[in-house]
Short mmCIF file of C-alpha atoms in Angstrom, two decimals:
data_model
loop_
_atom_site.label_atom_id
_atom_site.label_comp_id
_atom_site.label_asym_id
_atom_site.label_seq_id
_atom_site.Cartn_x
_atom_site.Cartn_y
_atom_site.Cartn_z
CA MET A 1 -167.90 37.93 -46.03
CA LYS A 2 -168.76 39.30 -43.04
CA LYS A 3 -166.08 41.00 -40.58
CA ARG A 4 -165.37 39.13 -37.32
CA LEU A 5 -164.22 40.93 -34.24
CA ARG A 6 -162.20 39.03 -31.89
CA VAL A 7 -163.04 39.37 -28.09
CA GLY A 8 -160.75 37.71 -25.47
CA VAL A 9 -162.48 37.00 -21.95
CA PHE A 10 -160.59 36.23 -19.10
CA ASP A 11 -161.38 34.94 -15.60
CA SER A 12 -159.39 33.23 -12.69
CA GLY A 13 -161.13 30.10 -13.29
CA ILE A 14 -164.79 28.95 -14.61
CA GLY A 15 -166.66 32.13 -13.07
CA GLY A 16 -166.31 34.23 -16.24
CA ILE A 17 -168.05 31.44 -18.20
CA SER A 18 -171.00 32.76 -16.79
CA VAL A 19 -170.06 36.19 -18.39
CA LEU A 20 -169.22 34.61 -21.70
CA LYS A 21 -172.79 33.08 -21.75
CA GLU A 22 -174.13 36.51 -21.69
CA CYS A 23 -171.68 38.07 -24.38
CA VAL A 24 -172.52 35.42 -26.73
CA ARG A 25 -176.23 35.94 -26.31
CA ILE A 26 -176.09 39.68 -26.62
CA ALA A 27 -173.05 39.91 -29.06
CA PRO A 28 -173.34 36.86 -31.23
CA ASP A 29 -171.33 38.02 -34.06
CA ALA A 30 -167.90 37.94 -32.52
CA LYS A 31 -165.28 35.20 -32.41
CA TYR A 32 -164.44 34.44 -28.65
CA TYR A 33 -161.26 33.45 -27.11
CA TYR A 34 -161.84 31.98 -23.24
CA LEU A 35 -158.84 31.94 -20.93
CA GLY A 36 -159.44 30.79 -17.39
CA ASP A 37 -156.57 30.44 -14.72
CA ASN A 38 -157.89 27.68 -13.22
CA GLY A 39 -154.83 26.33 -11.57
CA ARG A 40 -154.50 29.52 -9.65
CA ALA A 41 -157.95 30.22 -8.87
CA PRO A 42 -159.65 31.67 -6.64
CA TYR A 43 -158.14 35.18 -6.63
CA GLY A 44 -160.06 36.64 -3.77
CA SER A 45 -157.39 35.88 -1.00
CA ARG A 46 -154.40 36.66 -3.14
CA SER A 47 -152.20 39.99 -3.16
CA GLU A 48 -153.00 42.56 -5.28
CA GLU A 49 -149.45 42.10 -6.92
CA GLU A 50 -150.57 38.63 -7.83
CA ILE A 51 -153.65 39.51 -9.21
CA ALA A 52 -152.26 42.38 -11.43
CA ARG A 53 -149.43 40.06 -12.59
CA PHE A 54 -151.57 37.31 -13.44
CA THR A 55 -154.28 39.73 -15.33
CA ARG A 56 -151.37 40.97 -17.26
CA GLU A 57 -150.21 37.85 -18.33
CA ALA A 58 -153.59 36.48 -19.72
CA LEU A 59 -154.12 40.11 -21.68
CA SER A 60 -150.75 39.40 -23.01
CA VAL A 61 -152.31 36.18 -24.44
CA PHE A 62 -155.01 38.05 -26.06
CA ARG A 63 -152.80 40.65 -27.49
CA ARG A 64 -150.78 37.63 -29.29
CA LYS A 65 -154.03 36.59 -30.34
CA LYS A 66 -155.05 40.29 -31.68
CA VAL A 67 -158.26 40.61 -29.89
CA ASP A 68 -160.29 43.79 -30.72
CA VAL A 69 -161.64 43.88 -26.99
CA ALA A 70 -160.93 42.07 -23.68
CA VAL A 71 -163.15 41.56 -20.91
CA ILE A 72 -161.99 40.76 -17.47
CA ALA A 73 -164.73 38.59 -16.07
CA CYS A 74 -163.55 38.46 -12.67
CA ASN A 75 -164.60 40.98 -10.14
CA THR A 76 -161.61 40.48 -8.12
CA ALA A 77 -159.26 41.06 -11.06
CA THR A 78 -161.60 44.15 -12.03
CA ALA A 79 -161.28 45.70 -8.58
CA VAL A 80 -157.50 45.37 -8.30
CA ALA A 81 -156.35 45.69 -11.72
CA ALA A 82 -158.48 47.09 -14.64
CA ASP A 83 -157.36 50.50 -14.48
CA GLU A 84 -153.81 49.67 -14.61
CA MET A 85 -154.52 47.23 -17.62
CA ARG A 86 -156.46 49.96 -19.45
CA LYS A 87 -153.10 51.81 -19.30
CA GLU A 88 -151.03 49.08 -20.52
CA PHE A 89 -152.86 47.50 -23.23
CA THR A 90 -153.99 49.42 -26.47
CA PHE A 91 -157.30 47.40 -27.22
CA PRO A 92 -160.25 48.39 -24.72
CA VAL A 93 -160.49 46.61 -21.62
CA ILE A 94 -164.04 46.03 -20.06
CA GLY A 95 -164.34 44.76 -16.27
CA VAL A 96 -167.04 43.41 -14.46
CA GLU A 97 -168.52 45.07 -11.11
CA PRO A 98 -171.09 43.96 -8.55
CA ALA A 99 -174.61 44.95 -10.06
CA VAL A 100 -175.15 47.66 -7.22
CA LYS A 101 -177.14 49.93 -9.32
CA PRO A 102 -179.63 47.65 -10.64
CA ALA A 103 -180.17 46.22 -7.24
CA ALA A 104 -180.44 49.69 -5.35
CA LYS A 105 -183.29 50.69 -7.98
CA ASN A 106 -185.53 47.80 -6.67
CA ALA A 107 -184.21 47.06 -3.07
CA LYS A 108 -183.21 48.90 0.27
CA ASN A 109 -181.99 46.06 2.40
CA ILE A 110 -179.17 44.54 0.23
CA LEU A 111 -176.73 41.93 0.62
CA VAL A 112 -173.66 41.95 -1.25
CA LEU A 113 -171.83 38.75 -1.55
CA ALA A 114 -168.02 39.12 -2.68
CA THR A 115 -164.57 37.57 -2.27
CA GLU A 116 -162.39 38.67 0.32
CA ARG A 117 -160.45 40.94 -2.05
CA THR A 118 -163.53 42.47 -3.73
CA ALA A 119 -165.41 43.14 -0.54
CA LYS A 120 -162.28 45.22 0.83
CA SER A 121 -161.78 46.76 -2.42
CA ALA A 122 -161.82 50.84 -2.87
CA LYS A 123 -163.87 50.22 -5.93
CA LEU A 124 -166.82 48.28 -4.15
CA LYS A 125 -166.83 51.19 -0.98
CA MET A 126 -167.35 53.97 -4.00
CA LEU A 127 -169.65 52.01 -5.76
CA LEU A 128 -171.87 51.57 -2.53
CA GLY A 129 -171.33 54.98 -1.36
CA ARG A 130 -173.36 56.21 -4.69
CA PHE A 131 -176.73 54.94 -3.17
CA PRO A 132 -176.93 56.46 0.57
CA ASP A 133 -180.51 55.37 0.98
CA CYS A 134 -179.85 51.70 0.69
CA ASP A 135 -178.69 49.72 3.59
CA PHE A 136 -175.77 47.21 2.25
CA ARG A 137 -174.26 44.37 4.17
CA VAL A 138 -170.89 43.14 2.42
CA PHE A 139 -170.28 39.73 3.31
CA ALA A 140 -166.72 38.21 2.27
CA CYS A 141 -167.67 34.32 1.11
CA MET A 142 -163.99 33.12 2.17
CA GLU A 143 -164.23 29.88 0.35
CA LEU A 144 -167.38 29.82 -2.00
CA ALA A 145 -165.59 30.69 -5.18
CA GLY A 146 -162.94 27.94 -4.46
CA ALA A 147 -165.91 25.35 -3.88
CA ILE A 148 -167.63 26.28 -6.93
CA GLU A 149 -164.37 25.95 -8.91
CA LYS A 150 -163.84 22.43 -7.24
CA TYR A 151 -167.21 21.59 -7.64
CA PHE A 152 -167.27 22.12 -11.83
CA SER A 153 -163.69 20.95 -12.03
CA SER A 154 -163.63 17.74 -9.91
CA GLN A 155 -167.22 17.14 -9.07
CA GLU A 156 -166.51 18.09 -5.42
CA PRO A 157 -169.68 18.60 -3.81
CA PHE A 158 -170.33 21.34 -1.23
CA LEU A 159 -172.97 22.56 0.69
CA LEU A 160 -173.93 26.42 -0.44
CA SER A 161 -175.79 27.38 2.87
CA ALA A 162 -172.48 26.69 4.75
CA HIS A 163 -171.21 29.49 2.80
CA LEU A 164 -173.81 32.10 3.04
CA PRO A 165 -174.71 34.59 6.00
CA ARG A 166 -178.06 34.41 7.34
CA GLY A 167 -180.47 37.21 7.42
CA ARG A 168 -183.49 38.89 5.51
CA TYR A 169 -182.83 40.63 2.50
CA ASP A 170 -184.82 42.33 -0.20
CA GLY A 171 -181.92 41.74 -2.99
CA VAL A 172 -178.90 39.72 -3.18
CA VAL A 173 -175.78 41.43 -5.56
CA LEU A 174 -173.42 38.63 -6.79
CA GLY A 175 -169.96 40.12 -6.58
CA CYS A 176 -168.19 37.26 -8.15
CA THR A 177 -168.82 35.70 -11.36
CA HIS A 178 -168.57 32.17 -9.99
CA TYR A 179 -171.64 32.57 -7.74
CA SER A 180 -173.75 33.09 -10.90
CA PHE A 181 -173.90 29.31 -11.44
CA PHE A 182 -175.78 29.18 -8.26
CA ALA A 183 -178.26 32.40 -8.79
CA LYS A 184 -181.06 30.18 -8.39
CA GLU A 185 -180.20 28.43 -5.10
CA ILE A 186 -179.28 31.69 -3.86
CA SER A 187 -182.36 33.64 -4.62
CA LYS A 188 -184.17 30.59 -3.12
CA PHE A 189 -181.92 30.66 -0.04
CA TYR A 190 -182.77 34.17 0.81
CA SER A 191 -186.32 34.46 -1.06
CA ALA A 192 -185.22 37.53 -2.76
CA PRO A 193 -183.88 38.57 -6.19
CA VAL A 194 -180.39 38.56 -7.25
CA TYR A 195 -178.22 40.50 -9.31
CA ASP A 196 -175.01 40.08 -11.36
CA GLY A 197 -173.04 42.29 -13.73
CA ASN A 198 -173.12 39.87 -16.56
CA THR A 199 -175.72 41.41 -18.70
CA GLY A 200 -174.19 44.96 -18.22
CA VAL A 201 -170.88 43.68 -19.38
CA ALA A 202 -172.39 42.14 -22.39
CA LYS A 203 -174.04 45.19 -23.38
CA ARG A 204 -171.00 47.03 -22.82
CA LEU A 205 -168.92 44.77 -25.26
CA ALA A 206 -171.87 45.15 -27.72
CA GLN A 207 -171.46 49.05 -27.69
CA ILE A 208 -167.74 48.92 -28.24
CA LEU A 209 -167.93 46.20 -31.07
CA LYS A 210 -170.23 48.14 -32.73
CA LEU A 211 -168.06 51.50 -32.38
CA ILE A 212 -165.08 49.42 -33.80
CA MET A 213 -167.01 48.00 -36.63
CA LEU A 214 -168.23 51.70 -37.58
CA GLY A 215 -164.78 53.21 -37.12
CA ARG A 216 -162.16 50.47 -38.49
CA SER A 217 -161.29 49.77 -42.21
CA ALA A 218 -162.34 46.47 -43.68
CA HIS A 219 -160.43 43.33 -42.05
CA PHE A 220 -161.77 39.82 -42.27
CA LEU A 221 -160.94 37.43 -39.45
CA SER A 222 -160.54 33.97 -39.56
CA THR A 223 -163.58 31.73 -38.66
CA GLU A 224 -161.84 28.17 -38.95
CA LYS A 225 -162.73 25.39 -36.60
CA THR A 226 -160.34 23.70 -34.52
CA ASN A 227 -160.77 20.88 -31.79
CA ASN A 228 -161.58 23.31 -28.97
CA CYS A 229 -163.55 25.72 -31.23
CA PHE A 230 -167.67 25.68 -31.07
CA SER A 231 -169.63 27.14 -33.75
CA PHE A 232 -173.39 27.24 -32.34
CA SER A 233 -174.79 29.23 -35.30
CA ALA A 234 -173.21 30.81 -38.74
CA LYS A 235 -172.35 33.78 -36.25
CA THR A 236 -170.95 32.70 -33.14
CA SER A 237 -167.54 30.52 -32.38
CA VAL A 238 -165.73 30.24 -29.12
CA LYS A 239 -162.37 28.85 -28.56
CA PHE A 240 -161.05 27.98 -25.29
CA ILE A 241 -157.39 28.43 -24.69
CA GLY A 242 -154.73 27.72 -22.08
CA LYS A 243 -153.79 24.82 -19.90
CA TRP A 244 -157.28 24.49 -18.58
CA ARG A 245 -159.01 25.02 -21.76
CA ASN A 246 -160.77 21.32 -21.50
CA ILE A 247 -162.34 21.91 -18.25
CA ASN A 248 -163.83 25.17 -19.13
CA LYS A 249 -164.76 23.84 -22.44
CA SER A 250 -166.66 21.21 -20.26
CA VAL A 251 -168.32 23.76 -17.99
CA TYR A 252 -169.46 25.75 -20.97
CA LEU A 253 -171.24 22.86 -22.88
CA ARG A 254 -172.97 21.85 -19.84
CA THR A 255 -174.22 25.31 -18.81
CA PHE A 256 -174.93 26.99 -21.92
CA VAL A 257 -175.16 24.49 -24.93
CA LEU A 258 -177.16 21.95 -23.12
CA GLU A 259 -179.37 24.96 -21.26
CA LYS A 260 -180.11 25.99 -24.92
CA ASP A 261 -181.15 22.51 -26.05
CA GLU A 262 -183.47 22.13 -23.02
CA LYS A 263 -185.20 25.22 -23.93
CA LYS A 264 -186.08 24.21 -27.30
#
């Protein structure tokens, strides 16, 4: 039996499912747990103390699940709490950051869309400072993450363009994982390529999983199926946990499984 490592993926709501999808694509051998804090989403306008507390609560759940790696699939929680969580938990903690680096390689006039808290964060300012040759405009989308959350959880419609600033840019960075669900629409709105950090997170996860596999003793993890566990191949299983697991499961099925079926 092949060893299965456990990965916990956490977000304030449904946004992290866009990260989960990429992790499953690049690192399919793991067993995934997805925990969304949908009832308290979005985090963008919350205090740093609240965000850190909510993130700690989620990672504590993963600790009880005995995960090998945790992914904070929320730009806001990463900016506020990732460093602190890495000191508190013994398993590796991967965060997601706006994909400024790949955008800077291909564009000079760049729009960064983010939540209020991420837009104000020292982490983002430091990241942008690494690319002095680029002209960045950071725009805090005050209600966009919440609108996307409501769209998926209760089918409440919203007008995407009402949440976006006007302007001409040759690259757009999506600084919130919720926004990735509308990457095509945002790209069309600005007639420019969009960049998110999802692939970077998935590649980093694959590297860490490989290192763990090389360094640990043989330990076989359960692959049993439950009502909220899906096996899309012999290698991959995803289990949704927490109070809002049914909503997150539904979004994952709609945006990943059905998407895969359409490509066949």
